[in-house]
Coordinates of C-alpha atoms in Angstrom, one line a residue:
M1 CA 142.4 147.4 148.3
G2 CA 139.4 149.3 147.0
K3 CA 136.3 150.3 148.9
K4 CA 134.4 147.3 147.5
G5 CA 137.0 144.9 148.5
K6 CA 137.2 146.3 152.0
K7 CA 133.4 146.1 152.3
E8 CA 133.3 142.5 151.2
K9 CA 136.1 141.6 153.6
K10 CA 134.3 143.3 156.5
G11 CA 131.1 141.4 155.6
R12 CA 133.0 138.0 155.6
G13 CA 134.4 138.9 159.0
A14 CA 131.0 139.6 160.4
E15 CA 129.7 136.3 159.1
K16 CA 132.6 134.5 160.8
T17 CA 132.0 136.2 164.1
A18 CA 128.3 135.3 163.9
A19 CA 129.2 131.7 163.1
K20 CA 131.6 131.5 166.1
M21 CA 129.0 133.0 168.4
E22 CA 126.3 130.6 167.2
K23 CA 128.7 127.7 167.8
K24 CA 129.5 129.0 171.3
V25 CA 125.8 129.4 172.2
S26 CA 124.9 126.0 170.8
K27 CA 127.6 124.3 172.9
R28 CA 126.6 125.9 176.2
S29 CA 122.9 125.5 175.5
R30 CA 123.3 121.8 174.7
K31 CA 123.9 121.0 178.4
E32 CA 121.0 123.0 179.5
E33 CA 118.6 121.4 177.0
E34 CA 119.8 117.9 178.1
D35 CA 118.8 118.8 181.6
L36 CA 115.3 119.8 180.4
E37 CA 114.8 116.8 178.3
A38 CA 113.8 114.7 181.3
L39 CA 111.1 117.2 182.2
L40 CA 109.9 117.4 178.6
A41 CA 109.8 113.6 178.4
H42 CA 107.6 113.5 181.5
F43 CA 105.1 115.9 179.9
Q44 CA 105.1 114.0 176.7
A45 CA 104.3 110.8 178.6
L46 CA 101.3 112.5 180.0
D47 CA 100.2 113.6 176.5
A48 CA 100.6 110.1 175.3
T49 CA 97.8 108.9 177.5
K50 CA 95.4 110.9 175.3
T51 CA 94.0 108.5 172.7
Q52 CA 91.0 110.3 171.3
V53 CA 89.8 113.8 170.5
V54 CA 88.0 115.4 173.4
E55 CA 86.2 118.8 173.0
T56 CA 85.0 120.4 176.2
P57 CA 83.1 123.7 176.5
C58 CA 85.1 125.9 178.9
P59 CA 85.5 129.4 180.4
P60 CA 88.0 131.7 178.6
P61 CA 91.6 130.5 178.8
S62 CA 93.7 131.5 181.8
P63 CA 96.1 134.4 181.3
R64 CA 99.1 133.6 179.1
L65 CA 101.7 135.2 176.9
H66 CA 103.4 134.3 173.7
A67 CA 100.7 132.0 172.5
S68 CA 99.5 132.0 168.9
L69 CA 96.1 133.2 167.9
S70 CA 94.9 132.3 164.4
A71 CA 91.7 132.5 162.4
H72 CA 90.3 129.3 161.0
P73 CA 90.3 129.5 157.2
D74 CA 86.8 128.0 156.8
K75 CA 84.9 128.4 160.1
D76 CA 84.0 131.3 162.2
E77 CA 86.6 130.3 164.8
L78 CA 89.8 131.5 166.3
I79 CA 92.5 129.1 167.4
L80 CA 94.7 129.6 170.5
F81 CA 97.7 127.4 171.0
G82 CA 100.5 127.3 173.6
G83 CA 101.9 130.2 175.6
E84 CA 103.4 130.8 179.1
Y85 CA 102.5 132.4 182.4
F86 CA 104.8 133.8 185.1
N87 CA 103.6 134.7 188.6
G88 CA 106.8 136.1 189.9
Q89 CA 108.1 132.8 191.1
K90 CA 107.1 130.0 188.7
T91 CA 107.0 129.8 184.9
S92 CA 104.2 127.6 183.4
V93 CA 104.4 126.7 179.7
Y94 CA 101.4 125.2 177.8
N95 CA 100.5 123.2 174.8
E96 CA 96.8 123.5 175.2
L97 CA 94.6 124.1 172.2
Y98 CA 91.5 126.3 172.4
T99 CA 88.9 127.4 169.9
Y100 CA 86.7 130.5 170.2
S101 CA 83.4 130.4 168.3
I102 CA 82.7 133.9 167.0
R103 CA 79.0 133.3 166.4
K104 CA 78.4 131.6 169.8
D105 CA 80.8 133.8 171.8
A106 CA 82.0 130.6 173.4
W107 CA 85.4 128.8 174.2
T108 CA 86.1 125.1 173.7
K109 CA 89.2 123.2 174.9
V110 CA 90.3 120.7 172.3
E111 CA 92.5 117.8 173.4
I112 CA 94.1 116.0 170.5
P113 CA 96.4 112.9 170.8
N114 CA 100.2 113.4 170.2
P115 CA 100.3 117.2 170.4
P116 CA 103.6 119.3 170.1
P117 CA 105.5 119.7 173.3
R118 CA 104.7 122.6 175.5
R119 CA 106.1 125.9 174.1
C120 CA 105.7 129.7 173.8
A121 CA 107.1 132.3 171.4
H122 CA 106.6 130.0 168.5
Q123 CA 105.1 130.9 165.1
A124 CA 101.8 129.7 163.7
V125 CA 100.6 130.1 160.1
V126 CA 97.2 129.0 158.7
V127 CA 97.0 127.8 155.1
P128 CA 93.6 127.0 153.4
R129 CA 94.5 123.6 152.0
G130 CA 93.2 120.1 152.9
G131 CA 90.3 121.6 154.9
G132 CA 92.7 124.0 156.6
Q133 CA 96.1 123.5 158.2
L134 CA 97.9 125.2 161.1
W135 CA 101.6 125.1 160.7
I136 CA 103.8 125.7 163.8
F137 CA 107.6 126.1 164.0
G138 CA 110.0 126.5 166.9
G139 CA 109.5 128.3 170.1
E140 CA 110.8 127.6 173.5
F141 CA 110.2 125.8 176.8
A142 CA 111.4 127.3 180.1
S143 CA 112.1 125.4 183.3
P144 CA 109.7 126.3 186.2
D145 CA 112.4 128.5 187.8
G146 CA 112.8 130.4 184.5
E147 CA 116.6 129.8 184.5
Q148 CA 116.9 127.3 181.7
F149 CA 115.5 127.3 178.2
Y150 CA 115.0 124.7 175.5
H151 CA 114.6 126.1 172.0
Y152 CA 112.7 124.0 169.5
R153 CA 113.5 123.5 165.8
D154 CA 110.6 121.2 165.1
L155 CA 107.8 121.7 162.5
W156 CA 104.2 120.6 163.2
V157 CA 100.9 120.7 161.3
L158 CA 97.5 120.6 162.7
H159 CA 95.0 119.2 160.2
L160 CA 91.9 121.2 161.1
A161 CA 89.4 119.0 159.2
T162 CA 90.4 115.8 160.9
K163 CA 91.7 117.3 164.2
T164 CA 95.0 115.5 164.0
W165 CA 98.6 116.6 164.8
E166 CA 101.5 115.6 162.6
Q167 CA 105.2 116.2 163.1
V168 CA 106.9 116.9 159.8
R169 CA 110.5 115.7 159.9
A170 CA 112.5 117.6 157.3
T171 CA 116.2 118.2 157.3
G172 CA 118.1 121.4 156.6
G173 CA 115.7 123.7 158.4
P174 CA 116.4 126.6 160.8
S175 CA 118.3 126.1 164.1
G176 CA 116.3 126.1 167.4
R177 CA 114.9 129.6 168.1
S178 CA 112.1 131.7 169.4
G179 CA 110.8 135.2 168.7
H180 CA 111.2 134.5 164.9
R181 CA 108.5 135.4 162.3
M182 CA 106.9 133.2 159.7
V183 CA 104.4 133.9 156.9
A184 CA 102.7 131.9 154.1
W185 CA 104.0 133.0 150.6
K186 CA 102.4 131.2 147.7
R187 CA 103.0 127.5 148.4
Q188 CA 105.8 128.1 150.8
L189 CA 106.4 129.1 154.4
I190 CA 109.0 131.9 154.7
L191 CA 110.8 132.3 158.1
F192 CA 113.0 135.1 159.3
G193 CA 115.1 136.0 162.4
G194 CA 114.5 135.1 166.0
F195 CA 117.0 134.4 168.9
H196 CA 118.5 131.6 170.9
E197 CA 120.0 131.8 174.4
S198 CA 121.7 129.8 177.0
T199 CA 122.3 130.8 180.6
R200 CA 125.3 133.0 179.8
D201 CA 125.1 133.7 176.1
Y202 CA 122.6 134.7 173.4
I203 CA 122.4 135.2 169.7
Y204 CA 120.0 136.9 167.4
Y205 CA 119.4 135.8 163.8
N206 CA 118.7 137.5 160.4
D207 CA 118.7 134.4 158.3
V208 CA 115.9 133.4 155.9
Y209 CA 114.5 129.9 155.3
A210 CA 111.7 128.6 153.0
F211 CA 109.6 125.5 153.5
D212 CA 108.0 124.0 150.4
L213 CA 104.4 122.9 151.2
D214 CA 104.4 120.5 148.2
T215 CA 107.7 118.7 148.7
F216 CA 108.0 119.2 152.5
T217 CA 111.6 120.4 152.1
W218 CA 113.6 123.2 153.7
S219 CA 115.9 125.5 151.9
R220 CA 118.0 128.4 153.1
L221 CA 117.6 131.6 151.1
C222 CA 120.6 133.9 150.4
P223 CA 119.0 137.2 149.3
S224 CA 121.2 139.7 147.6
G225 CA 121.6 143.2 148.9
T226 CA 121.9 144.5 152.5
G227 CA 119.1 143.2 154.7
P228 CA 118.0 143.7 158.3
T229 CA 120.5 143.2 161.2
P230 CA 119.8 140.3 163.5
R231 CA 116.6 140.7 165.5
S232 CA 113.5 139.1 166.9
G233 CA 109.9 140.2 167.4
C234 CA 109.7 142.1 164.2
Q235 CA 106.8 142.7 161.8
M236 CA 106.7 140.3 158.9
S237 CA 103.8 140.4 156.4
V238 CA 103.1 139.8 152.7
T239 CA 102.2 142.8 150.5
P240 CA 99.6 142.8 147.7
Q241 CA 102.6 142.9 145.2
G242 CA 104.0 139.6 146.5
S243 CA 106.9 141.1 148.5
I244 CA 107.5 140.4 152.1
V245 CA 108.0 143.4 154.4
I246 CA 110.1 143.4 157.6
Y247 CA 109.7 146.2 160.1
G248 CA 111.3 146.9 163.5
G249 CA 112.0 144.3 166.1
Y250 CA 114.4 144.0 169.0
S251 CA 117.9 142.9 169.7
K252 CA 120.5 143.4 172.4
Q253 CA 124.3 143.2 172.6
R254 CA 126.7 142.9 175.5
V255 CA 128.8 146.1 175.7
K256 CA 130.7 145.1 178.8
K257 CA 130.4 142.7 181.7
D258 CA 126.9 142.8 183.2
V259 CA 125.8 145.5 180.8
D260 CA 123.7 144.9 177.7
R261 CA 122.6 147.4 175.2
G262 CA 119.0 146.9 173.9
T263 CA 117.9 148.2 170.5
Q264 CA 114.4 148.9 169.4
H265 CA 114.7 148.8 165.6
S266 CA 112.6 151.1 163.5
D267 CA 114.0 150.3 160.0
M268 CA 112.0 148.7 157.2
F269 CA 113.0 146.3 154.4
L270 CA 111.4 144.5 151.4
L271 CA 112.3 140.9 150.6
Q272 CA 111.2 140.1 147.1
P273 CA 112.0 137.7 144.2
V274 CA 114.6 139.0 141.8
D275 CA 113.5 139.3 138.2
G276 CA 110.9 136.7 138.8
R277 CA 113.5 134.0 139.1
E278 CA 112.5 131.0 141.2
G279 CA 114.6 130.9 144.4
K280 CA 116.4 134.2 143.8
W281 CA 115.6 136.9 146.4
G282 CA 116.8 140.3 147.2
W283 CA 116.7 142.8 150.1
T284 CA 115.7 146.5 149.6
R285 CA 115.6 149.0 152.4
I286 CA 112.6 151.4 152.2
N287 CA 111.6 154.6 154.0
P288 CA 107.8 154.9 154.0
A289 CA 106.1 158.3 154.3
G290 CA 103.3 159.2 156.6
A291 CA 102.6 158.8 160.4
K292 CA 105.3 156.3 161.3
P293 CA 105.0 154.4 164.6
T294 CA 107.3 155.5 167.4
P295 CA 110.2 153.1 168.1
R296 CA 108.9 150.3 170.3
S297 CA 109.1 146.6 171.0
G298 CA 106.5 144.0 171.8
F299 CA 104.0 145.3 169.2
S300 CA 101.5 143.0 167.6
V301 CA 100.8 142.6 163.9
A302 CA 97.8 141.5 161.7
V303 CA 96.8 141.9 158.0
T304 CA 93.6 143.7 157.2
P305 CA 91.0 142.7 154.6
N306 CA 92.4 145.3 152.2
H307 CA 95.9 143.9 152.6
Q308 CA 97.3 146.6 154.8
T309 CA 99.5 145.6 157.7
L310 CA 98.1 146.6 161.1
L311 CA 100.4 147.3 164.1
F312 CA 99.0 147.5 167.6
G313 CA 100.5 148.6 170.9
G314 CA 103.9 147.6 172.4
V315 CA 106.2 149.3 174.8
C316 CA 108.7 152.2 174.4
D317 CA 111.6 151.9 176.9
E318 CA 113.8 154.8 177.9
E319 CA 116.8 153.4 179.7
E320 CA 119.3 155.2 181.9
E321 CA 121.9 153.7 184.2
E322 CA 119.8 153.9 187.3
S323 CA 116.2 153.9 186.0
L324 CA 114.0 152.3 183.4
E325 CA 110.8 154.0 182.2
G326 CA 108.4 152.1 180.0
D327 CA 105.5 153.6 178.2
F328 CA 103.0 150.9 177.2
L329 CA 100.9 151.8 174.2
N330 CA 97.5 150.9 172.7
D331 CA 97.6 152.8 169.5
L332 CA 96.9 151.5 166.0
H333 CA 99.0 152.0 162.8
F334 CA 98.5 150.8 159.3
Y335 CA 101.1 150.3 156.6
D336 CA 99.9 150.6 153.0
A337 CA 102.4 148.8 150.9
T338 CA 100.8 150.0 147.7
R339 CA 101.5 153.6 148.6
N340 CA 104.5 152.8 150.8
R341 CA 102.9 154.9 153.5
W342 CA 102.1 154.6 157.3
L343 CA 98.7 155.7 158.4
A344 CA 97.6 156.4 162.0
G345 CA 94.6 154.4 163.0
Q346 CA 91.8 156.8 164.2
L347 CA 88.5 155.5 165.5
K348 CA 85.4 157.4 164.7
G349 CA 83.7 156.7 168.0
P350 CA 80.1 155.4 168.6
K351 CA 77.2 157.3 167.1
S352 CA 75.2 159.4 169.6
E353 CA 72.0 158.0 171.0
K354 CA 70.2 161.3 170.2
R355 CA 70.8 160.9 166.5
K356 CA 69.5 157.4 166.6
R357 CA 66.3 158.5 168.2
R358 CA 65.8 161.3 165.7
R359 CA 65.8 158.7 163.0
G360 CA 63.2 156.7 164.8
R361 CA 65.5 153.8 165.6
K362 CA 64.7 151.8 168.7
A363 CA 67.3 151.2 171.3
E364 CA 69.0 147.8 170.9
P365 CA 67.7 145.1 173.2
E366 CA 70.0 144.2 176.1
G367 CA 70.8 140.8 174.7
A368 CA 71.9 142.0 171.3
D369 CA 75.1 140.7 169.8
K370 CA 77.7 142.4 171.9
Q371 CA 80.1 142.4 168.9
E372 CA 77.8 144.9 167.2
R373 CA 77.9 147.5 170.0
G374 CA 80.3 148.9 172.5
G375 CA 80.0 148.8 176.3
A376 CA 78.1 151.4 178.2
G377 CA 79.3 153.6 181.0
A378 CA 79.4 157.2 182.3
Q379 CA 82.8 158.0 183.7
E380 CA 85.9 159.2 181.9
P381 CA 88.9 156.9 181.6
L382 CA 91.4 157.5 184.4
E383 CA 95.1 158.0 183.7
V384 CA 97.2 156.7 186.6
V385 CA 100.9 157.5 186.9
R386 CA 102.9 155.6 189.5
E387 CA 106.5 155.9 190.4
V388 CA 107.8 152.8 192.1
V389 CA 111.2 152.7 193.9
A390 CA 112.8 149.3 194.0
E391 CA 114.9 148.0 196.9
D392 CA 118.1 148.8 194.9
G393 CA 117.0 152.4 194.4
T394 CA 115.8 152.0 190.8
V395 CA 112.9 154.3 189.9
V396 CA 110.3 152.9 187.6
T397 CA 107.5 155.1 186.2
I398 CA 104.4 153.3 185.1
K399 CA 101.7 155.0 183.0
Q400 CA 98.3 153.3 182.6
V401 CA 94.9 154.4 181.3
L402 CA 92.2 152.7 183.3
A403 CA 88.6 152.4 182.2
A404 CA 86.5 153.5 185.2
P405 CA 83.5 151.3 186.1
V406 CA 80.0 152.5 185.8
P407 CA 78.0 152.7 189.0
A408 CA 75.0 150.4 188.9
G409 CA 71.7 152.0 188.2
Q410 CA 73.2 155.4 187.3
P411 CA 70.8 157.3 185.0
Q412 CA 72.0 158.8 181.8
S413 CA 71.9 162.6 181.7
E414 CA 70.3 164.5 178.9
E415 CA 73.6 166.2 178.3
E416 CA 75.1 162.9 177.2
D417 CA 72.5 162.7 174.5
S418 CA 73.7 165.8 172.7
P419 CA 74.3 165.2 168.9
D420 CA 78.0 166.1 169.3
E421 CA 78.8 163.6 172.0
A422 CA 79.2 159.8 172.0
S423 CA 76.7 157.6 173.8
G424 CA 79.2 156.4 176.4
P425 CA 82.8 156.3 177.4
V426 CA 85.5 155.0 175.1
V427 CA 85.9 151.2 175.4
E428 CA 89.3 150.1 174.3
P429 CA 92.1 147.7 175.3
S430 CA 94.4 149.1 177.9
P431 CA 98.0 149.9 176.9
R432 CA 100.0 146.7 176.7
S433 CA 102.6 144.8 174.8
N434 CA 102.7 141.3 173.3
A435 CA 98.9 141.1 172.6
M436 CA 97.8 138.3 170.2
L437 CA 95.9 139.4 167.1
A438 CA 93.7 137.7 164.4
V439 CA 91.4 139.0 161.7
K440 CA 88.2 137.2 160.6
H441 CA 85.4 138.6 158.4
G442 CA 86.9 142.1 158.6
R443 CA 87.0 142.2 162.4
L444 CA 90.2 142.4 164.4
Y445 CA 90.3 140.2 167.5
L446 CA 92.8 141.1 170.3
Y447 CA 93.5 138.6 173.1
G448 CA 95.6 139.3 176.2
G449 CA 99.0 140.8 176.4
M450 CA 100.9 142.2 179.4
F451 CA 102.0 145.4 181.2
E452 CA 104.2 146.1 184.1
A453 CA 103.4 147.7 187.5
G454 CA 106.6 148.4 189.2
D455 CA 108.6 145.2 189.2
R456 CA 105.5 143.1 188.7
Q457 CA 104.3 141.7 185.4
V458 CA 100.5 141.6 184.8
T459 CA 99.4 139.1 182.2
L460 CA 96.0 139.7 180.6
S461 CA 93.3 137.4 179.3
D462 CA 90.7 139.8 178.0
L463 CA 89.3 139.7 174.4
Y464 CA 88.4 142.7 172.3
C465 CA 86.9 143.1 168.8
L466 CA 87.1 146.0 166.3
D467 CA 85.3 146.3 163.0
L468 CA 88.0 147.3 160.6
H469 CA 85.4 148.5 158.0
K470 CA 83.6 150.8 160.3
M471 CA 86.5 151.8 162.6
Q472 CA 84.1 153.1 165.2
E473 CA 84.9 151.5 168.5
W474 CA 86.3 148.5 170.3
T475 CA 83.9 146.0 171.9
A476 CA 84.9 144.0 175.0
L477 CA 84.0 140.4 174.5
V478 CA 85.8 139.1 177.6
E479 CA 86.8 141.4 180.4
A480 CA 89.6 140.5 182.8
D481 CA 90.4 141.8 186.3
P482 CA 94.2 142.1 186.7
G483 CA 93.8 143.1 190.3
A484 CA 92.7 139.5 191.1
Q485 CA 96.1 138.1 190.1
E486 CA 98.7 137.4 192.8
W487 CA 102.4 138.1 192.5
L488 CA 105.1 136.1 194.4
E489 CA 107.9 138.4 195.2
E490 CA 111.5 137.2 195.2
T491 CA 113.5 137.7 198.4
E492 CA 116.4 140.1 198.7
S493 CA 118.9 137.3 199.2
E494 CA 117.8 135.7 195.9
E495 CA 118.0 139.0 194.1
D496 CA 121.5 139.5 195.3
S497 CA 122.5 135.9 194.1
E498 CA 121.9 136.6 190.4
E499 CA 125.0 136.6 188.4
G500 CA 125.7 138.6 185.2
A501 CA 126.7 137.1 181.9
E502 CA 130.0 137.7 180.1
G503 CA 131.2 138.5 176.6
G504 CA 129.7 140.4 173.7
S505 CA 130.4 143.1 171.2
D506 CA 128.9 146.4 170.1
D507 CA 127.4 147.3 166.7
E508 CA 125.7 150.2 165.0
D509 CA 122.2 150.4 163.6
S510 CA 121.2 153.7 162.1
G511 CA 117.6 154.7 162.6
D512 CA 117.1 152.6 165.7
S513 CA 116.8 153.6 169.3
G514 CA 118.8 151.9 172.1
G515 CA 120.1 152.3 175.6
E516 CA 122.3 150.7 178.2
A517 CA 121.4 149.4 181.6
G518 CA 123.7 148.4 184.4
G519 CA 123.2 145.9 187.2
P520 CA 122.8 142.2 187.0
A521 CA 122.1 141.2 183.5
P522 CA 118.8 139.4 182.9
G523 CA 119.2 135.9 181.6
P524 CA 120.9 136.6 178.4
G525 CA 118.1 136.7 176.1
R526 CA 115.5 138.2 178.3
A527 CA 114.4 141.8 178.6
P528 CA 112.8 143.9 181.1
A529 CA 109.8 142.1 181.9
G530 CA 108.0 141.2 178.9
R531 CA 109.0 143.3 176.1
S532 CA 110.2 142.6 172.8
G533 CA 108.5 140.6 170.6
D534 CA 108.2 137.4 172.1
C535 CA 109.1 135.4 174.9
V536 CA 109.5 134.6 178.3
G537 CA 109.3 136.2 181.5
A538 CA 109.4 139.0 183.8
R539 CA 112.6 140.4 184.8
P540 CA 113.2 142.9 187.4
A541 CA 112.3 146.2 185.9
S542 CA 115.6 147.6 186.8
Q543 CA 117.4 145.5 184.2
D544 CA 117.7 146.2 180.5
S545 CA 114.7 145.8 178.3
T546 CA 115.2 143.3 175.6
N547 CA 113.1 140.6 174.1
L548 CA 110.0 140.1 175.9
A549 CA 110.8 143.9 176.3
A550 CA 114.0 143.0 175.2
A551 CA 112.3 140.2 173.4
R552 CA 111.6 138.4 176.3
E553 CA 114.4 139.7 177.8
A554 CA 112.7 140.5 180.9
P555 CA 114.6 140.6 184.0
T556 CA 115.5 137.0 184.7
R557 CA 113.1 135.2 186.8
C558 CA 114.2 133.6 190.0
C559 CA 112.4 131.0 192.1
P560 CA 112.6 131.9 195.7
T561 CA 111.6 129.2 198.2
T562 CA 109.9 131.6 200.7
Q563 CA 108.2 134.6 199.1
P564 CA 105.4 136.8 200.4
C565 CA 102.3 136.8 198.3
V566 CA 101.3 140.2 197.0
H567 CA 97.9 140.8 195.4
L568 CA 98.0 143.2 192.4
A569 CA 94.6 144.6 193.6
S570 CA 96.7 147.0 195.7
L571 CA 98.0 148.6 192.6
F572 CA 94.6 149.6 191.2
P573 CA 91.9 151.9 192.4
S574 CA 89.1 150.1 194.3
P575 CA 87.2 148.4 192.8
A576 CA 89.6 147.1 190.2
P577 CA 88.7 148.4 186.7
S578 CA 87.2 146.0 184.3
G579 CA 88.4 145.6 180.7
L580 CA 92.1 145.9 181.5

């Protein structure tokens, strides 16, 4: 048999293996999902009591992960939906809807009858038709103890003009999943990848589906060429040329009992129509030039006004058998599809106060729009490196850059007014993964995210803004104090009771970084606390990093009955820094 025949036979074998695994996962997860249906029915009964739209001004939303943040197509608003929060013991999943008024700098909670069930790690896409529509597909619901998961395969649309939810029932769509990606392409929604897990098994996808916004029908695309391997939490965006670019992502595989190998992908592909034929697509692998991002998971993506794709933050995990070191990032990268080139995002910094005075410009009033200026201060950012030794001997190194608070009433020195220096310290989001991004009127808005401190997961609820035209400095719109969060530790007996999963196979993926981690495997699809691109929970940092870091693959969460309450304030200098 020739090389071509062998290659085709190998490809068919891989498809059969994937089909068998999907069937296996589906069978085992069916029982789990049946157990959760009663709880979901209870929540839906509570939602059914809402009979009218109620809009209530409110403080900023509580900390949450894997929500969706979208820009309203017609109004100066951001839309936040869903998400989840984990405090070390209990997982809470939301279906709350909030809007943020950019002009008023104010949040509003919007209660609309018949909303989608509670979920996180879904995808939301805004299309500017019919007064604006917010389309949502999939995601997952986790039991309070974080041990069982229900993966949705439903499709919803929020009609923004009338403030009404509608479930669109169309057959032939993707299977239940989370951590997938979805974009609007012409008059269609294009969906790629994601993952699904049960208590013992998990599967990652690389399939592609299209939903027609005119006919309300699903179709599965079968692109020609070699495409990305299965993954979740990747970058997916539409280029000015009408192609769809896929970059990075996360996946993991079982290499032996209780040991998973996580892969932080760094390859890049184009999905594009073939010869302009309707419904015919093809994959092409590309290798952009320029300052490429380092391999990472849990990064966030948005599209800039000039149609470049923006990538922010994430976490880079280095795994060894007895330790896991995670470097959380807050850097910016831009992908220019026109030139097929990566560009490093460099901020110019604020203009010096002395130069402003020379031009005769008066200082801005204290109540000026805070989106037009950065915060003030006088101390340098503080880099804190902590080595935490877990009870099992695992060593975790945590690196954080903390913005030091400014002492009240401290005068500004003449030296700070020099023409070559900025007017204050750098204001920027702290290093984090899984932040939520949206772009409106040329400004990038960043909400929340998470980082790890030892085996604790810190979920953020701050809000930052960056003018993408000026690229000068970040502005803190809502500051958060992670030191005020409490963490409920699991007991030693409960940690010892965790059981590893079985089965799995190995695979190769050139150009990607991966590693192995021993010890109890986190719930199949989860990763070291919060990495990867999307999903649930914090897992003990000693376990492999896969979807939340391993795409959610965070160490599996347990729900101890008697746990000491630990305040995260002990992990930060006193007073706790603002703006983290």
